[in-house]
Tab-separated table of C-alpha atoms and ligand atoms in Angstrom:
chain	number	residue	atom	x	y	z
A	266	UNK	CA	26.555	59.825	42.539
A	267	UNK	CA	28.860	57.737	39.713
A	268	UNK	CA	27.557	54.425	42.046
A	269	UNK	CA	23.975	56.251	41.766
A	270	UNK	CA	24.764	56.213	37.306
A	271	UNK	CA	26.007	52.360	37.564
A	272	UNK	CA	23.927	51.372	39.642
A	273	UNK	CA	20.897	52.190	37.580
A	274	UNK	CA	19.213	50.013	35.753
A	275	UNK	CA	18.854	51.360	32.182
A	276	UNK	CA	15.696	52.056	30.596
A	277	UNK	CA	13.827	51.335	26.939
A	278	UNK	CA	11.244	53.400	25.757
A	279	UNK	CA	9.500	52.802	22.622
A	280	UNK	CA	5.785	53.524	20.993
A	281	UNK	CA	3.244	52.591	18.914
A	282	UNK	CA	0.301	54.960	17.028
A	283	UNK	CA	-3.289	53.511	16.700
A	284	UNK	CA	-3.598	54.944	13.410
A	285	UNK	CA	-4.482	52.000	11.759
A	286	UNK	CA	-4.335	48.140	12.308
A	287	UNK	CA	-0.708	47.057	13.128
A	288	UNK	CA	0.779	45.283	10.168
A	289	UNK	CA	3.802	42.714	10.654
A	290	UNK	CA	6.451	45.550	9.749
A	291	UNK	CA	4.866	47.003	12.981
A	292	UNK	CA	5.312	43.553	14.541
A	293	UNK	CA	8.806	42.332	13.174
A	294	UNK	CA	10.647	45.900	13.582
A	295	UNK	CA	9.271	46.741	16.590
A	296	UNK	CA	7.056	45.398	18.675
A	297	UNK	CA	8.458	41.444	18.544
A	298	UNK	CA	11.258	42.865	19.920
A	299	UNK	CA	10.323	44.535	22.826
A	300	UNK	CA	10.028	41.772	24.641
A	301	UNK	CA	13.647	40.995	25.080
A	302	UNK	CA	14.224	44.636	26.914
A	303	UNK	CA	12.098	43.674	29.846
A	304	UNK	CA	15.016	41.336	31.997
A	305	UNK	CA	18.226	43.679	31.348
A	306	UNK	CA	16.133	47.493	31.068
A	307	UNK	CA	13.377	49.341	32.838
A	308	UNK	CA	10.560	49.118	30.099
A	309	UNK	CA	8.290	52.004	29.128
A	310	UNK	CA	6.273	50.669	26.080
A	311	UNK	CA	3.688	53.947	25.448
A	312	UNK	CA	0.492	53.517	22.530
A	313	UNK	CA	1.056	57.245	21.212
A	314	UNK	CA	-2.263	58.483	20.453
A	315	UNK	CA	-1.202	62.077	20.498
A	316	UNK	CA	0.867	61.431	17.458
A	317	UNK	CA	-1.655	60.077	15.645
A	318	UNK	CA	-3.723	62.978	15.511
A	319	UNK	CA	-1.679	64.486	12.851
A	320	UNK	CA	-3.572	62.813	10.665
A	321	UNK	CA	-7.388	63.030	10.583
A	322	UNK	CA	-9.032	59.928	12.975
A	323	UNK	CA	-12.392	58.728	13.128
A	324	UNK	CA	-12.657	59.299	16.899
A	325	UNK	CA	-14.408	56.057	17.591
A	326	UNK	CA	-11.836	54.085	15.621
A	327	UNK	CA	-9.061	55.970	17.202
A	328	UNK	CA	-10.384	55.049	20.609
A	329	UNK	CA	-11.123	51.140	19.632
A	330	UNK	CA	-7.290	51.016	18.354
A	331	UNK	CA	-5.716	52.351	21.712
A	332	UNK	CA	-7.281	49.535	23.302
A	333	UNK	CA	-6.356	47.193	20.714
A	334	UNK	CA	-2.523	48.320	20.342
A	335	UNK	CA	-2.490	47.815	24.390
A	336	UNK	CA	-4.067	44.404	24.116
A	337	UNK	CA	-0.820	44.177	21.123
A	338	UNK	CA	1.228	45.014	23.512
A	339	UNK	CA	0.094	42.259	26.548
A	340	UNK	CA	-0.612	39.297	23.462
A	341	UNK	CA	3.354	39.706	22.533
A	342	UNK	CA	4.684	38.763	25.652
A	343	UNK	CA	5.010	42.104	27.464
A	344	UNK	CA	3.807	41.287	30.831
A	345	UNK	CA	2.028	44.758	32.802
A	346	UNK	CA	4.123	43.914	36.436
A	347	UNK	CA	7.247	43.644	34.787
A	348	UNK	CA	6.925	46.941	32.261
A	349	UNK	CA	5.229	49.778	32.349
A	350	UNK	CA	2.389	50.162	29.407
A	351	UNK	CA	0.690	53.332	29.021
A	352	UNK	CA	-0.947	56.164	27.104
A	353	UNK	CA	0.550	58.991	25.684
A	354	UNK	CA	-1.990	61.116	26.735
A	355	UNK	CA	-2.746	59.469	29.983
A	356	UNK	CA	0.321	61.732	30.691
A	357	UNK	CA	0.082	65.192	30.798
A	358	UNK	CA	4.043	65.458	30.620
A	359	UNK	CA	4.663	64.479	27.044
A	360	UNK	CA	2.635	67.636	25.542
A	361	UNK	CA	4.437	70.089	28.240
A	362	UNK	CA	8.253	68.798	27.490
A	363	UNK	CA	6.917	68.387	23.785
A	364	UNK	CA	6.380	72.466	23.787
A	365	UNK	CA	9.946	73.116	25.749
A	366	UNK	CA	11.809	71.296	23.457
A	367	UNK	CA	10.615	72.622	20.443
A	368	UNK	CA	12.158	75.644	21.666
A	369	UNK	CA	15.503	73.639	21.546
A	370	UNK	CA	14.870	72.514	17.984
A	371	UNK	CA	15.511	74.114	14.497
A	372	UNK	CA	13.237	74.842	11.390
A	373	UNK	CA	15.408	73.360	9.438
A	374	UNK	CA	16.308	70.401	11.723
A	375	UNK	CA	12.456	70.133	11.160
A	376	UNK	CA	11.833	70.446	6.986
A	377	UNK	CA	14.443	67.618	6.460
A	378	UNK	CA	12.265	64.431	8.534
A	379	UNK	CA	12.022	63.018	5.476
A	380	UNK	CA	8.337	61.140	7.372
A	381	UNK	CA	7.231	65.346	7.227
A	382	UNK	CA	7.916	65.553	3.365
A	383	UNK	CA	6.108	62.025	2.610
A	384	UNK	CA	3.043	62.407	4.699
A	385	UNK	CA	2.540	66.197	3.593
A	386	UNK	CA	2.793	65.205	-0.138
A	387	UNK	CA	-0.145	62.244	0.881
A	388	UNK	CA	-2.022	64.760	2.954
A	389	UNK	CA	-1.461	67.887	0.872
A	390	UNK	CA	-5.112	69.356	2.067
A	391	UNK	CA	-4.021	68.945	6.127
A	392	UNK	CA	-0.123	69.998	6.308
A	393	UNK	CA	-0.470	70.883	9.923
A	394	UNK	CA	1.916	72.164	12.292
A	395	UNK	CA	1.205	69.182	14.716
A	396	UNK	CA	2.713	67.046	11.094
A	397	UNK	CA	5.574	69.393	11.249
A	398	UNK	CA	6.515	69.211	15.277
A	399	UNK	CA	5.833	65.215	15.099
A	400	UNK	CA	9.542	64.078	16.084
A	401	UNK	CA	9.195	66.898	19.145
A	402	UNK	CA	7.023	65.127	20.398
A	403	UNK	CA	8.850	61.578	20.051
A	404	UNK	CA	11.330	63.448	21.683
A	405	UNK	CA	9.583	64.308	24.563
A	406	UNK	CA	8.285	60.732	24.868
A	407	UNK	CA	11.898	59.414	24.681
A	408	UNK	CA	13.528	62.505	26.978
A	409	UNK	CA	10.814	62.697	29.748
A	410	UNK	CA	12.029	58.714	30.712
A	411	UNK	CA	15.650	59.358	30.401
A	412	UNK	CA	15.692	56.399	28.389
A	413	UNK	CA	18.900	54.936	26.964
A	414	UNK	CA	17.448	52.755	24.498
A	415	UNK	CA	14.597	52.961	21.918
A	416	UNK	CA	13.716	49.734	19.900
A	417	UNK	CA	12.502	51.042	16.481
A	418	UNK	CA	12.847	50.170	12.512
A	419	UNK	CA	14.217	51.920	10.057
A	420	UNK	CA	12.141	54.437	9.385
A	421	UNK	CA	11.898	56.035	12.891
A	422	UNK	CA	15.953	56.415	12.663
A	423	UNK	CA	15.931	59.855	11.365
A	424	UNK	CA	13.360	60.975	14.079
A	425	UNK	CA	15.803	59.222	16.955
A	426	UNK	CA	18.640	60.636	15.794
A	427	UNK	CA	17.163	64.203	15.904
A	428	UNK	CA	16.249	63.500	19.532
A	429	UNK	CA	19.405	62.790	20.355
A	430	UNK	CA	20.366	66.528	19.182
A	431	UNK	CA	17.965	67.971	20.980
A	432	UNK	CA	19.216	66.556	24.153
A	433	UNK	CA	22.689	67.204	23.514
A	434	UNK	CA	21.582	70.483	22.598
A	435	UNK	CA	19.704	71.464	25.836
A	436	UNK	CA	22.440	69.635	27.802
A	437	UNK	CA	25.078	71.638	26.453
A	438	UNK	CA	23.136	74.953	27.203
A	439	UNK	CA	22.103	73.672	31.114
A	440	UNK	CA	24.461	71.195	32.320
A	441	UNK	CA	23.369	67.447	31.727
A	442	UNK	CA	19.970	66.519	31.819
A	443	UNK	CA	18.673	64.065	29.877
A	444	UNK	CA	20.162	60.764	28.669
A	445	UNK	CA	20.688	60.785	25.423
A	446	UNK	CA	19.411	57.521	24.142
A	447	UNK	CA	21.016	55.181	21.191
A	448	UNK	CA	18.416	53.276	18.872
A	449	UNK	CA	18.022	49.624	18.301
A	450	UNK	CA	17.251	48.467	14.863
A	451	UNK	CA	17.305	45.120	14.548
A	452	UNK	CA	19.817	43.324	12.371
A	453	UNK	CA	16.655	41.362	10.304
A	454	UNK	CA	13.351	43.356	10.121
A	455	UNK	CA	13.811	46.533	10.157
A	456	UNK	CA	12.354	47.302	6.724
A	457	UNK	CA	9.868	45.442	5.950
A	458	UNK	CA	8.556	46.507	2.107
A	459	UNK	CA	5.032	46.648	0.385
A	460	UNK	CA	4.060	43.197	-0.879
A	461	UNK	CA	2.060	45.516	-4.281
A	462	UNK	CA	5.434	48.007	-4.306
A	463	UNK	CA	8.808	46.070	-2.872
A	464	UNK	CA	10.583	49.301	-3.118
A	465	UNK	CA	8.270	51.354	-0.485
A	466	UNK	CA	7.805	50.314	3.179
A	467	UNK	CA	5.042	48.244	4.778
A	468	UNK	CA	2.528	50.947	5.643
A	469	UNK	CA	-0.412	50.489	8.099
A	470	UNK	CA	-2.044	54.008	6.169
A	471	UNK	CA	-1.972	51.696	2.833
A	472	UNK	CA	-4.810	52.415	0.957
A	473	UNK	CA	-4.032	48.842	-1.003
A	474	UNK	CA	-4.611	46.523	1.216
A	475	UNK	CA	-2.942	43.690	-0.416
A	476	UNK	CA	0.003	45.591	0.076
A	477	UNK	CA	-0.237	44.879	4.098
A	478	UNK	CA	0.158	41.870	6.206
A	479	UNK	CA	-2.064	42.764	8.973
A	480	UNK	CA	-0.735	41.301	12.441
A	481	UNK	CA	-4.639	40.559	13.349
A	482	UNK	CA	-5.748	39.258	9.415
A	483	UNK	CA	-6.873	35.094	9.521
A	484	UNK	CA	-4.973	32.619	8.484
A	485	UNK	CA	-6.476	32.391	5.165
A	486	UNK	CA	-5.905	36.708	4.080
A	487	UNK	CA	-2.501	36.033	5.280
A	488	UNK	CA	-1.964	32.834	2.413
A	489	UNK	CA	-4.090	34.616	0.216
A	490	UNK	CA	-1.861	38.093	0.710
A	491	UNK	CA	1.641	36.292	0.580
A	492	UNK	CA	0.294	34.339	-3.149
A	493	UNK	CA	-0.288	37.904	-4.099
A	494	UNK	CA	3.106	39.174	-3.561
A	495	UNK	CA	4.946	40.766	-6.585
A	496	UNK	CA	8.198	39.228	-7.323
A	497	UNK	CA	10.044	39.168	-10.290
A	498	UNK	CA	10.738	37.130	-13.676
A	499	UNK	CA	13.448	34.886	-12.194
A	500	UNK	CA	12.373	31.962	-10.812
A	501	UNK	CA	15.062	31.184	-8.338
A	502	UNK	CA	14.748	31.635	-4.664
A	503	UNK	CA	17.758	33.711	-3.804
A	504	UNK	CA	18.879	37.642	-2.429
A	505	UNK	CA	20.299	39.882	-5.278
A	506	UNK	CA	19.801	43.424	-5.909
A	507	UNK	CA	17.149	44.325	-7.863
A	508	UNK	CA	15.065	41.278	-6.656
A	509	UNK	CA	13.495	43.724	-3.965
A	510	UNK	CA	10.094	41.567	-3.674
A	511	UNK	CA	11.783	37.950	-2.650
A	512	UNK	CA	14.477	39.695	-0.892
A	513	UNK	CA	11.489	40.708	1.139
A	514	UNK	CA	10.043	37.570	1.137
A	515	UNK	CA	13.270	36.368	2.071
A	516	UNK	CA	13.082	38.338	4.894
A	517	UNK	CA	9.892	38.046	6.139
A	518	UNK	CA	11.110	34.059	6.138
A	519	UNK	CA	13.544	34.678	7.873
A	520	UNK	CA	12.187	36.640	11.088
A	521	UNK	CA	9.388	33.862	11.290
A	522	UNK	CA	11.734	30.959	11.386
A	523	UNK	CA	15.094	32.519	12.639
A	524	UNK	CA	16.434	30.578	9.691
A	525	UNK	CA	19.750	32.339	7.718
A	526	UNK	CA	19.160	33.238	4.091
A	527	UNK	CA	21.711	30.753	3.413
A	528	UNK	CA	19.151	28.156	4.497
A	529	UNK	CA	16.162	29.779	3.091
A	530	UNK	CA	18.453	29.586	-0.533
A	531	UNK	CA	19.418	25.943	0.081
A	532	UNK	CA	15.613	24.869	1.334
A	533	UNK	CA	14.313	26.567	-1.826
A	534	UNK	CA	16.751	25.461	-4.365
A	535	UNK	CA	14.798	24.232	-7.224
A	536	UNK	CA	11.180	24.757	-5.993
A	537	UNK	CA	9.284	27.817	-7.583
A	538	UNK	CA	8.481	31.077	-6.543
A	539	UNK	CA	4.852	29.387	-6.143
A	540	UNK	CA	5.773	26.899	-3.391
A	541	UNK	CA	7.888	29.894	-1.223
A	542	UNK	CA	5.161	32.584	-1.026
A	543	UNK	CA	3.481	29.504	0.118
A	544	UNK	CA	5.880	28.864	2.809
A	545	UNK	CA	6.303	32.422	3.890
A	546	UNK	CA	1.900	32.586	4.001
A	547	UNK	CA	2.284	29.570	6.425
A	548	UNK	CA	5.213	30.157	8.863
A	549	UNK	CA	3.840	33.979	9.234
A	550	UNK	CA	-0.238	32.765	10.225
A	551	UNK	CA	1.767	30.347	12.112
A	552	UNK	CA	3.327	32.758	14.086
A	553	UNK	CA	1.005	35.174	14.758
A	554	UNK	CA	-1.246	32.568	15.137
A	555	UNK	CA	-0.640	32.870	19.572
A	556	UNK	CA	-0.486	36.562	19.337
A	557	UNK	CA	-4.014	36.769	17.504
A	558	UNK	CA	-5.423	33.675	20.255
A	559	UNK	CA	-4.121	35.840	23.118
A	560	UNK	CA	-5.670	39.130	21.785
A	561	UNK	CA	-8.697	38.276	21.683
A	562	UNK	CA	-9.175	37.165	25.267
A	563	UNK	CA	-7.784	40.129	26.052
A	564	UNK	CA	-9.943	42.560	24.077
A	565	UNK	CA	-12.717	40.302	25.822
A	566	UNK	CA	-11.455	42.262	28.862
A	567	UNK	CA	-11.536	46.085	28.874
A	568	UNK	CA	-11.746	46.443	32.602
A	569	UNK	CA	-8.859	44.734	32.826
A	570	UNK	CA	-6.745	47.289	29.933
A	571	UNK	CA	-8.359	49.844	31.681
A	572	UNK	CA	-6.405	48.937	34.676
A	573	UNK	CA	-3.066	48.291	32.973
A	574	UNK	CA	-3.878	51.738	31.466
A	575	UNK	CA	-4.363	53.027	34.653
A	576	UNK	CA	-1.276	52.050	36.764
A	577	UNK	CA	0.836	51.891	33.627
A	578	UNK	CA	0.201	55.955	33.407
A	579	UNK	CA	0.645	56.272	36.963
A	580	UNK	CA	4.000	54.697	36.992
A	581	UNK	CA	4.711	56.950	34.152
A	582	UNK	CA	3.756	60.191	35.443
A	583	UNK	CA	6.021	59.447	38.390
A	584	UNK	CA	8.772	59.401	35.889
A	585	UNK	CA	7.449	62.515	33.413
A	586	UNK	CA	6.788	64.370	35.991
A	587	UNK	CA	10.449	64.558	37.760
A	588	UNK	CA	12.286	65.156	34.162
A	589	UNK	CA	9.542	68.240	33.731
A	590	UNK	CA	10.040	69.694	36.991
A	591	UNK	CA	13.656	69.657	36.649
A	592	UNK	CA	13.244	71.035	32.831
A	593	UNK	CA	11.150	74.007	34.114
A	594	UNK	CA	13.792	74.852	37.196
A	595	UNK	CA	17.126	74.629	34.912
A	596	UNK	CA	14.838	76.797	32.093
A	597	UNK	CA	14.016	79.456	34.865
A	598	UNK	CA	10.976	79.088	35.884
A	599	UNK	CA	9.524	80.154	39.365
A	600	UNK	CA	8.258	77.461	41.141
A	601	UNK	CA	5.333	77.507	44.147
B	239	TYM	P1	4.202	53.658	13.991
B	239	TYM	O1	3.582	53.713	14.470
B	239	TYM	O2	4.405	54.224	12.392
B	239	TYM	O3	5.041	52.320	13.469
B	239	TYM	C1	5.585	51.721	14.966
B	239	TYM	C2	6.705	50.593	15.298
B	239	TYM	O4	6.393	49.348	14.020
B	239	TYM	C3	8.265	50.067	13.356
B	239	TYM	N1	7.662	49.980	11.588
B	239	TYM	C4	8.233	49.534	10.588
B	239	TYM	N2	9.583	48.043	10.860
B	239	TYM	C5	9.944	47.324	9.923
B	239	TYM	N3	9.159	47.621	8.659
B	239	TYM	C6	7.946	48.493	8.606
B	239	TYM	N4	7.090	48.389	7.479
B	239	TYM	C7	7.924	49.002	9.383
B	239	TYM	N5	6.954	50.028	9.992
B	239	TYM	C8	6.858	50.433	11.059
B	239	TYM	C9	8.811	51.814	13.728
B	239	TYM	O5	9.642	51.931	12.774
B	239	TYM	C10	8.183	51.885	14.719
B	239	TYM	O6	9.539	51.515	15.434
B	239	TYM	N6	6.806	58.039	15.578
B	239	TYM	C11	6.926	56.802	15.974
B	239	TYM	C12	6.159	55.976	17.271
B	239	TYM	C13	6.740	56.540	17.847
B	239	TYM	C14	8.447	56.622	18.980
B	239	TYM	C15	8.269	57.270	20.219
B	239	TYM	C16	8.918	55.465	19.051
B	239	TYM	C17	6.044	57.782	18.711
B	239	TYM	N7	7.061	58.512	20.267
B	239	TYM	C18	8.783	57.272	20.856
B	239	TYM	C19	10.198	55.165	19.642
B	239	TYM	C20	10.093	56.043	20.839
B	239	TYM	C21	6.004	56.158	14.444
B	239	TYM	O7	4.940	56.700	14.253
B	239	TYM	O8	5.886	54.214	14.787
């Protein structure tokens, strides 16, 4: 048994909602890091469409974005033959496990989730039960595949901690059932901020287009958005408390170039913000260009994307159904 556990390749899992056009926050905080797990880990990357309907979606847009997020996974280098790429709603066990885990999640825990508080303030006319229980579905996504590692941006850390608590609680009551997952949050890029209000997270649902740079924005649009980015009244490119706009732009520049903050400060010593903003736009557009080119090719071949979805769902279901069977047995459900 011990040998079996040590020999097991570790599992990584993550997901992205097709609820808006993806931003460089999604890219730098999560998507661009997914590929680094594929050698060492057995990887599952899922398009979490069930999560998206906690906020009203236009059905045709949700459908289109589901293809797009899958295409972006592949365009960012994820090989469907080397990892499992799938759509959450194609694997019914996500919803099933979510219900069972909701009976092991406390009302108080869900009430403390900052994303719930933020989203219910933003969508005051639609504070539905799904918005509240959303983190339980996320825990189900992770625990279904016995994930060891979950690559995410900073904003998902609280949800991941809840998934760990739910796993530990269930394991404590019924003996070890779930692997307790670890978050993998990048050192740089885990919290990309809005270009218009740099104290706020860059969010794909932001109504102000100038606040967000989208992965699929054209080169001209990217450069224009960075030129408009809010900074401060200083002129010197350096990291400092209170210089939220510049700190954010330095982070983005560092992610796309691999340069350290010291190197960036030296590079722009004596040059103004105008030069720096133009340079950030250039490296971002250069970095995204190959992803955009591959994305366009993939989107022209829907049949291929559907084949990936189908194979991914089959592979994911095999693992997911084993976990659900185990959970049902432990809970005392009659199996036929
Ligand atoms: P979502 O779709 O909002 O975001 C997808 C990923 O992008 C990261 N991210 C950011 N990183 C840095 N800076 C930003 N401004 C930024 N904005 C978003 C997020 O942290 C995330 O990693 N609940 C999740 C989706 C999910 C999931 C899962 C993730 C559902 N089930 C299971 C991991 C494992 C979400 O809404 O992500």
